[in-house]
Rosetta silent file (secondary structure, phi, psi, omega in degrees, C-alpha in Angstrom):
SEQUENCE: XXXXXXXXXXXXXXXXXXXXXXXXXXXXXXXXXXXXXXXXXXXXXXXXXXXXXXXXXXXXXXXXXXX
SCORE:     score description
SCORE:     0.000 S_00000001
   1 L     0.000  -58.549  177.923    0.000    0.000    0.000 S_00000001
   2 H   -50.104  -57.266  175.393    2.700    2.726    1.023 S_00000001
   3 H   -60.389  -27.795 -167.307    4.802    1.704   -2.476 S_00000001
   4 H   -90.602  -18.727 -169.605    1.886    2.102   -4.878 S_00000001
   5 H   -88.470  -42.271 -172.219    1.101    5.498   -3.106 S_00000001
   6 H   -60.755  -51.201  169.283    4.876    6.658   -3.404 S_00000001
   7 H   -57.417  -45.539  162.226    4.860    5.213   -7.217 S_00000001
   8 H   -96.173   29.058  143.982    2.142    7.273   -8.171 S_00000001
   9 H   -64.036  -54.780 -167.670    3.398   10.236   -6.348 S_00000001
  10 H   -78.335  -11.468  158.506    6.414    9.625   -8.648 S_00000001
  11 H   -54.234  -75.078  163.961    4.467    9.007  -11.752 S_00000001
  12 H   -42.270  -39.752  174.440    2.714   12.184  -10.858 S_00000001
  13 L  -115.697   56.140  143.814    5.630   14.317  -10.414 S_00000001
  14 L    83.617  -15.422 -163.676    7.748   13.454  -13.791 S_00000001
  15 L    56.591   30.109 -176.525    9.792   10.228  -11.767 S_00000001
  16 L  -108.066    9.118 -170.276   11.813   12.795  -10.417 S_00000001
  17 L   -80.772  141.327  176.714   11.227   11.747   -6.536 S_00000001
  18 E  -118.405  110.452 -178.912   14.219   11.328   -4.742 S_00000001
  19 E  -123.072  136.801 -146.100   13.545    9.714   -1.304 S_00000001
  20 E  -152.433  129.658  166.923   16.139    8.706    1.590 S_00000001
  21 E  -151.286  142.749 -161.080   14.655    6.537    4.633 S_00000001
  22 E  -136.180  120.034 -178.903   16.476    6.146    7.437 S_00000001
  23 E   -89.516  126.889  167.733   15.645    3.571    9.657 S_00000001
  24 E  -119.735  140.512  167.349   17.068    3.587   13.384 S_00000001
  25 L   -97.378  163.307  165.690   16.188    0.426   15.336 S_00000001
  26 L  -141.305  175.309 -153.151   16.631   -0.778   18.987 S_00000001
  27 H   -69.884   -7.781 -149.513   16.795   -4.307   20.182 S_00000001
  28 H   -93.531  -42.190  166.388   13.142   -4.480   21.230 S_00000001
  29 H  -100.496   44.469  176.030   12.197   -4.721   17.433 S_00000001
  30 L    45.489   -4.231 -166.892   14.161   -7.093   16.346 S_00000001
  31 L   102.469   18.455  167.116   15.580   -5.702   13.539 S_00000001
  32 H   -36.111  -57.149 -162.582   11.747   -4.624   12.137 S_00000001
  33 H   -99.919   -6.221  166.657   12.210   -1.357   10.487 S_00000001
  34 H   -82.114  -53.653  179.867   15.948   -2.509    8.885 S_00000001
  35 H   -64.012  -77.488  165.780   13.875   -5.462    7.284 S_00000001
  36 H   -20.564  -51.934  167.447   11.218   -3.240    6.134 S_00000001
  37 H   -47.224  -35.615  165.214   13.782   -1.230    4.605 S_00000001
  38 H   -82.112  -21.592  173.717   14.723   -4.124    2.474 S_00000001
  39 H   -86.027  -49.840 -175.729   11.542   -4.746    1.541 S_00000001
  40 H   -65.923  -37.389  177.916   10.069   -1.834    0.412 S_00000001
  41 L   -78.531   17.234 -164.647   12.988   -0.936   -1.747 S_00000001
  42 L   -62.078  -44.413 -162.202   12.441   -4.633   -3.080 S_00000001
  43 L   -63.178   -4.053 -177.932    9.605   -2.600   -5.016 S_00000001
  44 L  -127.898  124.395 -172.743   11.669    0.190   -6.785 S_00000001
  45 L   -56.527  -35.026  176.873   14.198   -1.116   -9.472 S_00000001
  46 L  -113.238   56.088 -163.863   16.588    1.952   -8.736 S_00000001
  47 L   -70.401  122.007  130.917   16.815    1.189   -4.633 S_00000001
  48 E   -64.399  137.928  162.254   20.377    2.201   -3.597 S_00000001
  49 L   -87.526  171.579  134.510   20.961   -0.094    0.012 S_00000001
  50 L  -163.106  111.836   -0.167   23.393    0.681    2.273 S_00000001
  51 L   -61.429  163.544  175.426   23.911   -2.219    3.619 S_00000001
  52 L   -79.126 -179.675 -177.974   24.244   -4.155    0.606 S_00000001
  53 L   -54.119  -56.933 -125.241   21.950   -6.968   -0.738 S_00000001
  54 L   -99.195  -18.713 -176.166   24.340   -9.661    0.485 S_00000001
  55 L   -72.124  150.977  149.754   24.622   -7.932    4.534 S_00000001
  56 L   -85.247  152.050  164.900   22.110   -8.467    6.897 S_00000001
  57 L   -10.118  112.187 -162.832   19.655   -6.284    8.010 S_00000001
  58 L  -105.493  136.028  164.363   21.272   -3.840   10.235 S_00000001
  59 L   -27.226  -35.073 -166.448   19.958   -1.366   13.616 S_00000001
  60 E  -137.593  174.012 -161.186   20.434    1.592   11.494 S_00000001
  61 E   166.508  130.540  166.304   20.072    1.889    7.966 S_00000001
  62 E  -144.289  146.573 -158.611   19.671    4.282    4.922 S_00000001
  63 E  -124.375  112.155 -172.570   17.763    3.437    1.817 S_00000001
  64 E  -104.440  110.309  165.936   18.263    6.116   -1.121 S_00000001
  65 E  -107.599  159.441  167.839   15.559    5.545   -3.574 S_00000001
  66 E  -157.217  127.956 -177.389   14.842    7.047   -6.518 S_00000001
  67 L   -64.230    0.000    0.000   11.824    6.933   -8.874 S_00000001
């Protein structure tokens, strides 16, 4: 639901969105919002990670996307 509304934000404005999410985690969520992070940019073909594909899911994270 959140990716189809962000793709056709960027559909609407030209595929020019540039978005950064920065996940910080503590131990209490397991590692939730780093695994979201991997997921959601599953959905946009030109996800930078950092971490990379091959790392796992890390306490902090930032996810550069760009439509």
């Amino acid at each position: 639901m959140l990716g189809e509304a962000m793709i056709a934000l960027g559909k609407e404005m030209g595929n020019r969105v540039i978005l950064a999410l920065v996940f910080a985690d503590n131990s209490r969520s397991n590692g939730l919002f780093a695994r979201l992070g991997f997921s959601l940019s599953g959905h946009f073909p030109g996800a930078v990670l950092f971490p990379g594909d091959n790392e796992q899911p890390r306490d902090v994270g930032i996810w550069h996307l760009r439509l």
